[in-house]
CSV table of C-alpha atoms in Angstrom, one decimal:
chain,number,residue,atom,x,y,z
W,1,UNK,CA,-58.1,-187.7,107.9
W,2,UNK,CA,-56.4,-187.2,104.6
W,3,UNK,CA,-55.4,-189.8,102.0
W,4,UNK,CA,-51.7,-189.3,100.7
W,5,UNK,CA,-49.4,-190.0,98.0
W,6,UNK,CA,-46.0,-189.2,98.4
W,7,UNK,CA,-43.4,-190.5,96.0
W,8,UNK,CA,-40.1,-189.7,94.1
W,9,UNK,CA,-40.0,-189.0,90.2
W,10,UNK,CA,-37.5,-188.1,87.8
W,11,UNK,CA,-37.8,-185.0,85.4
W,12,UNK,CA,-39.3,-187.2,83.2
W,13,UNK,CA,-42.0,-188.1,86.0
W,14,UNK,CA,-40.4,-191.8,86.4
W,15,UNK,CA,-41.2,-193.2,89.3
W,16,UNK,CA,-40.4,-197.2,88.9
W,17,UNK,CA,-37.3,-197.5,87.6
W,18,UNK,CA,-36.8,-200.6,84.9
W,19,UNK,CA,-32.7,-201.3,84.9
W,20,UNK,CA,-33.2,-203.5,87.8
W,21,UNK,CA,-31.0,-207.5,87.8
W,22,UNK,CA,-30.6,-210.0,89.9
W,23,UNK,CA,-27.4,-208.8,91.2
W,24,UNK,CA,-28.8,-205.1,91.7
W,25,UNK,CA,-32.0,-205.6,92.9
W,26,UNK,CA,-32.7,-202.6,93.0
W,27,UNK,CA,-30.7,-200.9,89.7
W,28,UNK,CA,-28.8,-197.7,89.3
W,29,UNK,CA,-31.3,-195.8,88.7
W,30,UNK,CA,-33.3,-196.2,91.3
W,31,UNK,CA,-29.7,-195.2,94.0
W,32,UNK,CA,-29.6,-191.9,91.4
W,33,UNK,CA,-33.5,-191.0,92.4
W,34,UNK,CA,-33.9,-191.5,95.6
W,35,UNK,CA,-29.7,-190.4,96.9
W,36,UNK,CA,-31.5,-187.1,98.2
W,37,UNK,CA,-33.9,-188.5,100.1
W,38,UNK,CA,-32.0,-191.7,101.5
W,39,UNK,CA,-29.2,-188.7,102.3
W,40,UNK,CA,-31.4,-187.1,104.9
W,41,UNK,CA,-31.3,-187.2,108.7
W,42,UNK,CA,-34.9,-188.7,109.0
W,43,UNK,CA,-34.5,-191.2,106.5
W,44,UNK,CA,-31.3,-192.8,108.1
W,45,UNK,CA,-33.0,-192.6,111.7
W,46,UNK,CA,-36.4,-194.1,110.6
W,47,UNK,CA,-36.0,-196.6,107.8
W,48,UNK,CA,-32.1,-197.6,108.6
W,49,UNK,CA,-32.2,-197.1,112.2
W,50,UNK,CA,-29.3,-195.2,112.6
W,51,UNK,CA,-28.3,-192.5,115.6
W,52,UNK,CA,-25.3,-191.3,114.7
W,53,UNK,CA,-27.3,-187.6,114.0
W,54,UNK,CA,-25.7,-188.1,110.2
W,55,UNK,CA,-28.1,-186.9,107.5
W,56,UNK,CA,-29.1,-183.4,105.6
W,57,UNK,CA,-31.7,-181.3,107.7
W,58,UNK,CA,-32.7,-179.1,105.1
W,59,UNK,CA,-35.9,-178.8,103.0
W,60,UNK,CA,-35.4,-182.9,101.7
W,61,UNK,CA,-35.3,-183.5,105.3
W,62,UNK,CA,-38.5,-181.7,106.6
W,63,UNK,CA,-41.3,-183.1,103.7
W,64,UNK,CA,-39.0,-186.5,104.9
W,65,UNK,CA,-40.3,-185.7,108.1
W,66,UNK,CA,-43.5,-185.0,106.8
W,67,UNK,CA,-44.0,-188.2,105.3
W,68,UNK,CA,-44.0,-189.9,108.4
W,69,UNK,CA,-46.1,-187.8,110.6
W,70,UNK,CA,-49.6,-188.9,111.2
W,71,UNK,CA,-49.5,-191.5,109.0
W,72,UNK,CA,-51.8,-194.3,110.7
W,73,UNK,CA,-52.6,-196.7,107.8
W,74,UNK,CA,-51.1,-197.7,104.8
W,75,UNK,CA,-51.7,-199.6,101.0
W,76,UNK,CA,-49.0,-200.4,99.1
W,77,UNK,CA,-48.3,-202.5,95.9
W,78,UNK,CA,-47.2,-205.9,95.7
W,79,UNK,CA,-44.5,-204.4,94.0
W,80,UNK,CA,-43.3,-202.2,96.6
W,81,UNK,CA,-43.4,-204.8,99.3
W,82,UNK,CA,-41.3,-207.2,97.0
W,83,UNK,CA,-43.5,-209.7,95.6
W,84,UNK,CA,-42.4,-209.2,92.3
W,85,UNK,CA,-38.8,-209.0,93.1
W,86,UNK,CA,-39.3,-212.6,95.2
W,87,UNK,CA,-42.4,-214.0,93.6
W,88,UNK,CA,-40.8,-217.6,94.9
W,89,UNK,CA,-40.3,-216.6,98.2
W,90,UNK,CA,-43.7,-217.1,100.3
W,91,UNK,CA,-41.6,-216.4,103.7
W,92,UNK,CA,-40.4,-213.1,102.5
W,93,UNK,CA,-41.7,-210.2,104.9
W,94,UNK,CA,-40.7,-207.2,103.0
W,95,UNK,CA,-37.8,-204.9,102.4
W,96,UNK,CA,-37.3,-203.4,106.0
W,97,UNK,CA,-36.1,-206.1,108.4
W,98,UNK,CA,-37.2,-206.3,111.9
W,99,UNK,CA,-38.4,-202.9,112.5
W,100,UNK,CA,-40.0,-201.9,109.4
W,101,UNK,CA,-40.6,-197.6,109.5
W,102,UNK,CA,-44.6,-198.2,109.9
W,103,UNK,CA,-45.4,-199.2,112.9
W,104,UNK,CA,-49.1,-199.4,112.3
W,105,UNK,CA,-51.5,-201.7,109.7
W,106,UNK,CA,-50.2,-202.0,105.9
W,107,UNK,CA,-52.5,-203.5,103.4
W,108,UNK,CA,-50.5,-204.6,100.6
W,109,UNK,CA,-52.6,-205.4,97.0
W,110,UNK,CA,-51.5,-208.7,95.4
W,111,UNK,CA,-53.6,-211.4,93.7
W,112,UNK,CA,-51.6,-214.1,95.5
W,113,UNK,CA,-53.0,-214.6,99.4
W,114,UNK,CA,-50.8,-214.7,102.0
W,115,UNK,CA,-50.9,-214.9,106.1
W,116,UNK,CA,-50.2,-211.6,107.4
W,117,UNK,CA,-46.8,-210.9,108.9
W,118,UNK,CA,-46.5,-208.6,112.5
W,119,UNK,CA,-43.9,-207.0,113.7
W,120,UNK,CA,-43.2,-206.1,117.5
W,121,UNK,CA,-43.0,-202.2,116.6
W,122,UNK,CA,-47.3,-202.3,115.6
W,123,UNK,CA,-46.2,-203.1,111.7
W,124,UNK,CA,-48.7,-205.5,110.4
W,125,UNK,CA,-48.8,-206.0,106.8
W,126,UNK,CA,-52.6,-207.6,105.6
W,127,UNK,CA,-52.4,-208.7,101.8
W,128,UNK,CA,-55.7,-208.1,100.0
W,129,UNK,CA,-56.8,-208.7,96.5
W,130,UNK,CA,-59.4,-206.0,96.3
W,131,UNK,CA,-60.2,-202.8,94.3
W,132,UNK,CA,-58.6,-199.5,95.6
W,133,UNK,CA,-62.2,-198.0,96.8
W,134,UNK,CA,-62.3,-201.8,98.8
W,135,UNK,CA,-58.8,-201.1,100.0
W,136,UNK,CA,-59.5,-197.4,100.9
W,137,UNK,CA,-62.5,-198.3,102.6
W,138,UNK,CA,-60.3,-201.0,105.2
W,139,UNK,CA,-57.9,-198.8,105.9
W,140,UNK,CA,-60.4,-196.0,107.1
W,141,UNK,CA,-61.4,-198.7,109.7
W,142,UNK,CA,-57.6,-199.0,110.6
W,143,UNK,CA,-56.8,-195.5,110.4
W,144,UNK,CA,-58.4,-194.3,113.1
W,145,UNK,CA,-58.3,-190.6,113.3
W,146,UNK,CA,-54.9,-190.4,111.4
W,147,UNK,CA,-53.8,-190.3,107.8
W,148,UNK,CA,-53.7,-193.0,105.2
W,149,UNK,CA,-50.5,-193.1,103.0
W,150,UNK,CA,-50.7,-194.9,99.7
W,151,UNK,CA,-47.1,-196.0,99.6
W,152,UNK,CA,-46.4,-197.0,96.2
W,153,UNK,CA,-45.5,-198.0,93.8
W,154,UNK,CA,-46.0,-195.4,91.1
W,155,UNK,CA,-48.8,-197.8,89.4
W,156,UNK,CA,-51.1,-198.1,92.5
W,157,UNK,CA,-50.4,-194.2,93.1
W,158,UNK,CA,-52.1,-193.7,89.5
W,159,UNK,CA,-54.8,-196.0,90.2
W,160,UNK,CA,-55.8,-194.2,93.0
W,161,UNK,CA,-55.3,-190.8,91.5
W,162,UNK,CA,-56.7,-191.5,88.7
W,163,UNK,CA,-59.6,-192.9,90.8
W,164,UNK,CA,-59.9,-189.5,92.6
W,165,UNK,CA,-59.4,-190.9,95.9
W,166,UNK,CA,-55.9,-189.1,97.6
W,167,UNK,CA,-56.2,-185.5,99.1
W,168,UNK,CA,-52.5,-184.7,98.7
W,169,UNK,CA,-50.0,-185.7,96.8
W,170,UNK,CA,-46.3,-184.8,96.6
W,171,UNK,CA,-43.5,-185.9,94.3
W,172,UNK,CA,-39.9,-184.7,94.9
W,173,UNK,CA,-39.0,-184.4,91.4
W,174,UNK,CA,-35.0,-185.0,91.2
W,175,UNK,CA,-33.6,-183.6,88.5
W,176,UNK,CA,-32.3,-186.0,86.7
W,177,UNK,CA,-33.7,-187.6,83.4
W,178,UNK,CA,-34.3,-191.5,83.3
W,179,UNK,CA,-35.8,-192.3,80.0
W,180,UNK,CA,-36.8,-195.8,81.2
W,181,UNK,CA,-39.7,-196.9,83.7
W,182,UNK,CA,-43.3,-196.1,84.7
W,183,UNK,CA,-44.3,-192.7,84.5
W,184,UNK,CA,-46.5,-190.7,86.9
W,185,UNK,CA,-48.0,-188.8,85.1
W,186,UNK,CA,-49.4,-191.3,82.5
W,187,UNK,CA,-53.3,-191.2,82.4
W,188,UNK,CA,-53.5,-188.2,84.8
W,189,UNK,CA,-54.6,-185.1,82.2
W,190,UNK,CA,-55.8,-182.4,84.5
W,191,UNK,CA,-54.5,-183.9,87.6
W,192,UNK,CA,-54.5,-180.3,88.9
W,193,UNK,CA,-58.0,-179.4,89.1
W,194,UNK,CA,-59.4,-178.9,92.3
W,195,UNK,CA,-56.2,-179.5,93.7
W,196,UNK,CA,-53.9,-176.3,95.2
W,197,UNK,CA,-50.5,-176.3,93.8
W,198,UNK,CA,-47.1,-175.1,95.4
W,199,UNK,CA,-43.6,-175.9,94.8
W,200,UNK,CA,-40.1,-175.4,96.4
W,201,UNK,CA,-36.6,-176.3,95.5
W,202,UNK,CA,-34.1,-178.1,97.7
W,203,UNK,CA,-30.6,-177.5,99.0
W,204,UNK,CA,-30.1,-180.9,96.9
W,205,UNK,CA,-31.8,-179.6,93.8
W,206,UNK,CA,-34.5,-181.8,94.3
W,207,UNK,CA,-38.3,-179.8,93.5
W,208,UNK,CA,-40.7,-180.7,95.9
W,209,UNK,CA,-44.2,-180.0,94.5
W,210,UNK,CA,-47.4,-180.8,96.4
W,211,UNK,CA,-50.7,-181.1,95.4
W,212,UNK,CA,-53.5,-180.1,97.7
W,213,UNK,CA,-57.3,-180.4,97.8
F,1,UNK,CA,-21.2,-167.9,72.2
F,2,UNK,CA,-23.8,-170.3,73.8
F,3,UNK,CA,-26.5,-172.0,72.2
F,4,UNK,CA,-29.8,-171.9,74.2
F,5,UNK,CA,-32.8,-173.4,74.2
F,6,UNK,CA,-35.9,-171.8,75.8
F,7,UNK,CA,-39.1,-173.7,76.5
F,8,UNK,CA,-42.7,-174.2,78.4
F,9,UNK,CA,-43.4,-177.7,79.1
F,10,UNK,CA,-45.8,-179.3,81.8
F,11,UNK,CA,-44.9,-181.2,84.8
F,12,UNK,CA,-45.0,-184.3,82.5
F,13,UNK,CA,-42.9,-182.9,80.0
F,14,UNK,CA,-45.2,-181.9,77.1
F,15,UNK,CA,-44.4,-178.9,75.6
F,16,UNK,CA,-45.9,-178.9,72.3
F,17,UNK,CA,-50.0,-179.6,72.2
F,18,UNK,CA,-52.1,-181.7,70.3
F,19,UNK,CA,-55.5,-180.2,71.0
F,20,UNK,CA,-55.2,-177.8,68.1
F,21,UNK,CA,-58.3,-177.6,65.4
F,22,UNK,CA,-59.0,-175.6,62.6
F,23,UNK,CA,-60.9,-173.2,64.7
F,24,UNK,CA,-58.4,-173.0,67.5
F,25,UNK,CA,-55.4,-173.0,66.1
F,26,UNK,CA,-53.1,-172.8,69.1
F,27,UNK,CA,-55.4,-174.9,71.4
F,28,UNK,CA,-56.3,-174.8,74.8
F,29,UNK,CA,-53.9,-176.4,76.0
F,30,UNK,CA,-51.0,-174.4,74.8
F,31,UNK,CA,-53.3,-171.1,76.1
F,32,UNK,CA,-52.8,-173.2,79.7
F,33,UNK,CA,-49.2,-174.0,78.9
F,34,UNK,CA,-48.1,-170.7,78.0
F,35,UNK,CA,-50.2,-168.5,80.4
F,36,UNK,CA,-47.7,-167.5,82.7
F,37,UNK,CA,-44.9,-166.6,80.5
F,38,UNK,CA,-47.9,-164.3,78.0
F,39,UNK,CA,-48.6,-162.7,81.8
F,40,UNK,CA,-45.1,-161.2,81.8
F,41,UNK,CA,-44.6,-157.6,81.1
F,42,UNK,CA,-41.7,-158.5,78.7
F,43,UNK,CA,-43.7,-160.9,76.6
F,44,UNK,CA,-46.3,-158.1,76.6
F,45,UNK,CA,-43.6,-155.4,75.3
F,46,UNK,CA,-41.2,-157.5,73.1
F,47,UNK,CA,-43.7,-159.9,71.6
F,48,UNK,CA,-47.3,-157.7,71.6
F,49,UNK,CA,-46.1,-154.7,71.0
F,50,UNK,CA,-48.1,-152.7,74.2
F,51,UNK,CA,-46.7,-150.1,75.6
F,52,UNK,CA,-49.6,-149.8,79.0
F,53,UNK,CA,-46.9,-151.1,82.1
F,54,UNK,CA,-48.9,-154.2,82.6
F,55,UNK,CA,-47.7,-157.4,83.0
F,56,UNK,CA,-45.9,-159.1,85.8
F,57,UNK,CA,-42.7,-158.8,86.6
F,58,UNK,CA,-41.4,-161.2,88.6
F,59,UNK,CA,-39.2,-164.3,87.9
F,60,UNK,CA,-41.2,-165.4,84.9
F,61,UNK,CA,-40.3,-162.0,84.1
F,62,UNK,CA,-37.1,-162.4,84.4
F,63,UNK,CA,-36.8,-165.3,82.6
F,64,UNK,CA,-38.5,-163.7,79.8
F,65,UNK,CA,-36.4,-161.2,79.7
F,66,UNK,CA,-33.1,-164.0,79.4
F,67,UNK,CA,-34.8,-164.9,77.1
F,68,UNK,CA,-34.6,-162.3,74.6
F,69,UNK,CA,-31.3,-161.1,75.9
F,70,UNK,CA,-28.0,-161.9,74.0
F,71,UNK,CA,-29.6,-163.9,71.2
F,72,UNK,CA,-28.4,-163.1,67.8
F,73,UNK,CA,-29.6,-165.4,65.4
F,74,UNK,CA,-31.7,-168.5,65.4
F,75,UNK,CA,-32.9,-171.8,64.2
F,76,UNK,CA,-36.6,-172.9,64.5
F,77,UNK,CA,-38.5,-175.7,63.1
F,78,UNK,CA,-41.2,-175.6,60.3
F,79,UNK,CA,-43.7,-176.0,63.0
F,80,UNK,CA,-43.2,-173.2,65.4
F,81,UNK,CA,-42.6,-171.0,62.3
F,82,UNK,CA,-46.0,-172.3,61.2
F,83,UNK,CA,-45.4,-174.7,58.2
F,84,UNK,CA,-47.5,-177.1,59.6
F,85,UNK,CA,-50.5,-175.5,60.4
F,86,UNK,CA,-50.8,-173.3,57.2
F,87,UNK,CA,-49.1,-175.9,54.4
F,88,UNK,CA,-51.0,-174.5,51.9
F,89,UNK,CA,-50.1,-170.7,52.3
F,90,UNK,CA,-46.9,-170.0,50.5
F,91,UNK,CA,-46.7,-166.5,51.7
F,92,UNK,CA,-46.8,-167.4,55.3
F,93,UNK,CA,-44.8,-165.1,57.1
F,94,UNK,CA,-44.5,-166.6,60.2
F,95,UNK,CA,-46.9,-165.6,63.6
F,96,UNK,CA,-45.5,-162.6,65.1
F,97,UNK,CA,-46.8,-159.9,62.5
F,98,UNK,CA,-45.0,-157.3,60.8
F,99,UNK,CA,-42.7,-156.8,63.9
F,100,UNK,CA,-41.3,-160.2,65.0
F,101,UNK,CA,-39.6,-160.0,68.2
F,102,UNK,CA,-36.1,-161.5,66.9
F,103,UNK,CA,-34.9,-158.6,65.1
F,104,UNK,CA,-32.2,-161.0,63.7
F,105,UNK,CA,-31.6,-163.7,61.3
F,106,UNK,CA,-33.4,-167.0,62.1
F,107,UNK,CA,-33.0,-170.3,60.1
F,108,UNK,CA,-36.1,-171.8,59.4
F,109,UNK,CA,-35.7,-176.2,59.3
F,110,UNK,CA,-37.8,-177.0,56.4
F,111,UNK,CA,-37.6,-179.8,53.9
F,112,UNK,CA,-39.9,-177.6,51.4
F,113,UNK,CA,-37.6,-174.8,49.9
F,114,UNK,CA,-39.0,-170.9,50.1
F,115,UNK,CA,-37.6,-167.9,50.0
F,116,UNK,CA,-36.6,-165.5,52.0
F,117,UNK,CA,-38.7,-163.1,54.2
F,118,UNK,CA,-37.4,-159.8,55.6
F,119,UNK,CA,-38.5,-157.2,58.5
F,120,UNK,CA,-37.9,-154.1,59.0
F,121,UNK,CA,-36.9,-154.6,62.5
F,122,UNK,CA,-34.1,-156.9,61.2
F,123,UNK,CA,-35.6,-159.9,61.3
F,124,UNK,CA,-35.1,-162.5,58.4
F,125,UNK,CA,-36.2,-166.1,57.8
F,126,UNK,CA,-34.3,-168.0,55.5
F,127,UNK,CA,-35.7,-171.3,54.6
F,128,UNK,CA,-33.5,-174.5,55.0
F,129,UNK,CA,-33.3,-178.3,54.6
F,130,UNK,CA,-30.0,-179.5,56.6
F,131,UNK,CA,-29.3,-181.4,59.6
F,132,UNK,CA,-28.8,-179.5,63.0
F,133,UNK,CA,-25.1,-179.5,62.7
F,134,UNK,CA,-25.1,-177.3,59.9
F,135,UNK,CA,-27.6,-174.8,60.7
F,136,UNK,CA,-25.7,-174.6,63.6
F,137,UNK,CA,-22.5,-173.8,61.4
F,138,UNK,CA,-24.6,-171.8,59.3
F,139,UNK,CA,-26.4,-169.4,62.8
F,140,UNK,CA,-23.0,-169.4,63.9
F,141,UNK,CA,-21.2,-167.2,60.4
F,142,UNK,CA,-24.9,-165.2,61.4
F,143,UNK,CA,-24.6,-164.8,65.2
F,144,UNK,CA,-21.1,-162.6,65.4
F,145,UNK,CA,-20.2,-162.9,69.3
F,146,UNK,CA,-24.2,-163.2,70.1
F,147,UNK,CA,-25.8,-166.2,71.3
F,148,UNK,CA,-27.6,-168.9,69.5
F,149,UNK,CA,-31.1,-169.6,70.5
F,150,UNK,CA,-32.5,-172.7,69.3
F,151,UNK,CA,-36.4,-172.0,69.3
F,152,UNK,CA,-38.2,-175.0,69.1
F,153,UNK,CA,-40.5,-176.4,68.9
F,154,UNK,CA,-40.1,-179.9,71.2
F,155,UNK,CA,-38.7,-181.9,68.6
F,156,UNK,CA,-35.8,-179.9,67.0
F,157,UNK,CA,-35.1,-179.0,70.4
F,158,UNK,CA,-35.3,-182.4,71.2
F,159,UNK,CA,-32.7,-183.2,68.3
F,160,UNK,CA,-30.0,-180.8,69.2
F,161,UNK,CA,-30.2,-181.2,72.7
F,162,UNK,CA,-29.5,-185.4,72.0
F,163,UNK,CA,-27.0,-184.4,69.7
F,164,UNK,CA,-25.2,-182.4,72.3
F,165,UNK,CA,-25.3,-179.0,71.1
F,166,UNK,CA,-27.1,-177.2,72.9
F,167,UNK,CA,-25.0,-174.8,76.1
F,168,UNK,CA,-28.2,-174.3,77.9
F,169,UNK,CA,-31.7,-175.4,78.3
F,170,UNK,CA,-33.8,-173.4,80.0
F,171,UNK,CA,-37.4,-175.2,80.9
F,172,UNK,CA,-40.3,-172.9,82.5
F,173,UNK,CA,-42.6,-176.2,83.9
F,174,UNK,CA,-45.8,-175.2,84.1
F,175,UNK,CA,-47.7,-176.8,87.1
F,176,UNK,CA,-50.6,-178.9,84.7
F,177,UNK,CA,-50.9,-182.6,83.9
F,178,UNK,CA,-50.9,-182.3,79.7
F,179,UNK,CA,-51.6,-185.9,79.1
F,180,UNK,CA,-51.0,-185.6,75.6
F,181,UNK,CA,-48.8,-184.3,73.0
F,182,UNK,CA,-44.9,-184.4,72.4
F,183,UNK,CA,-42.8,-184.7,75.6
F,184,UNK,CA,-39.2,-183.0,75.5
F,185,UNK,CA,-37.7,-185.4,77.6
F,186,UNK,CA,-38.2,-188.4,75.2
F,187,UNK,CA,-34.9,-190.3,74.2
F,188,UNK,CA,-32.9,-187.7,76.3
F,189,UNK,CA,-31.7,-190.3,79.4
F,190,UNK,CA,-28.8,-188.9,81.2
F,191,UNK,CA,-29.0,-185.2,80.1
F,192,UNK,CA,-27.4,-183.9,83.3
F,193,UNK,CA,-24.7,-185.7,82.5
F,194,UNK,CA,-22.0,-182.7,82.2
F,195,UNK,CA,-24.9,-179.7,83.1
F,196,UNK,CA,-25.1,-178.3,86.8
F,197,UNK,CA,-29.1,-178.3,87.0
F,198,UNK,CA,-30.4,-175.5,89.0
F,199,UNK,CA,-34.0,-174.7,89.8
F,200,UNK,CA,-36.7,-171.6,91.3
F,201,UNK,CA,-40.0,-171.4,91.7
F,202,UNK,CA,-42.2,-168.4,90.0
F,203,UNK,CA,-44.6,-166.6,92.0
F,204,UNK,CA,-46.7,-167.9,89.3
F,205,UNK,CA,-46.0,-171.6,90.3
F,206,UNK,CA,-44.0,-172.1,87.5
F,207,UNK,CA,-41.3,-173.8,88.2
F,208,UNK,CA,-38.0,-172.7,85.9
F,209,UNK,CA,-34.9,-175.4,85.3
F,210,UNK,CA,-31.7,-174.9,84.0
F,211,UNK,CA,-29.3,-176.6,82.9
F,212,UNK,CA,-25.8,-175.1,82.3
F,213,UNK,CA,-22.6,-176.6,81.1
């Protein structure tokens, strides 16, 4: 059982993106970062649902792949389910519609307590106001014998690096440079000790670089 | 003619330290930084002066070898000549020894006027207080049909390259978390804008990223 981080940065190690508004919820920025990864064939099968067998099936494609695959348990940040996008919205069940690409138990970290939401496909998300170690410690019980994935965002991805609780990370770094947002790397001197590290560039141009304990 | 710029940053972007004390005067963080690129045979032969074979000599190699290729004059800042670490020693002649490896005219960005210091190799620092645009008239009378190489450290680099005069930027990232110190990427949002970005990974790890007009 490994804990993982997977996420993707900027040059400049950005990871949140800050140009967001209420008519682009999501901002330019954030379209530019992730194109290469929302381009690929495993990202428009499992997150939009699509079969049309559309989608790059190079090296974006197989850590795509990768990020899926034994994934059993997940944390993720208020932020990255939505609730700070929608604080006013206590019926809002996430970004992902009826089939949301888990398919297993999601603890998401916010102060604010809510019910937790299922989903026929085995997606339950759990909201917990707890410390990483606390949420870490759940999600082991959830796990089972398969990975956890701490989805995101960037800030709870530093908290638990910076906590030295993940066993492999990986940031496709697209190479563009945003300027604006939260940084990765912030607080993380000497992230690479006792970690193994290995890098490889995409078709796309996107550098995929993985740290492993 | 093509003005370059050649640097070592870490996967956050820092590619000027801030660990230096009087009795390491380089730091150990630039030691990490640089490590790769001081493993090549060419740094070894252009820059140390041995003459034993050793040193690598793959794609850092290679890059170190671009490096020195082509270049015909130059313009540094008062730190990487030195200024700043040795303000009180007005005949500083610079790092490199009685043998710098430029072997051609380099402007030295100063506000604090000295005089010129010449080589026998060819090399010859000339001492100046004037924005980027005209050193860059001034390296281009100097250069002939050679190329420009804009030295560093971080922040003139930094300066041209927001200024948009710099060809080609080549960064070798080094795979460590710096934490601290000046990071090249700083005010530079949207630098690909008008560069095709290409990217390989060393043996070494490091990763190397250009960007080419």
């Amino acid at each position: 059982m490994v804990v993982r981080v997977d996420l993707n940065i900027s040059l400049d190690g950005i990871g949140a993106t800050a140009d967001q508004t209420p008519e682009n919820i999501f901002g330019e920025d954030w379209g530019r970062l992730v194109a290469p990864y929302v381009a690929t064939r495993t990202f428009r099968e499992r997150v939009l649902h699509e079969d049309t067998g559309e989608g790059t099936t190079g090296v974006d494609d197989r850590y795509a792949r990768a990020y899926f695959e034994g994934v059993t348990a997940e944390i993720m940040g208020a932020g990255m389910f939505g609730l700070h996008t929608f604080p006013d919205k206590p019926d809002w069940r996430g970004w992902w519609g009826d089939e949301p690409p888990f398919a297993y138990p999601v603890l998401v970290l916010t102060h604010t307590p809510r019910p937790p939401i299922e989903f026929p496909n085995g997606t339950r998300f759990d909201f917990r106001s707890v410390s990483p170690q606390e949420a870490l410690e759940e999600a082991r019980t959830l796990a089972g014998d398969g990975d956890i994935r701490v989805g995101g965002g960037v800030s709870v991805a530093r908290d638990f690096l910076r906590a030295g609780l993940v066993d492999e990370l990986h940031v496709g770094i697209t190479p563009i440079v945003l300027g604006v947002g939260s940084r990765l790397w912030d607080g993380l001197h000497g992230l690479e000790d006792g970690y193994e590290v290995t890098s490889e560039v995409a078709e796309s141009g996107v550098i995929h670089v993985t740290f492993r304990r």
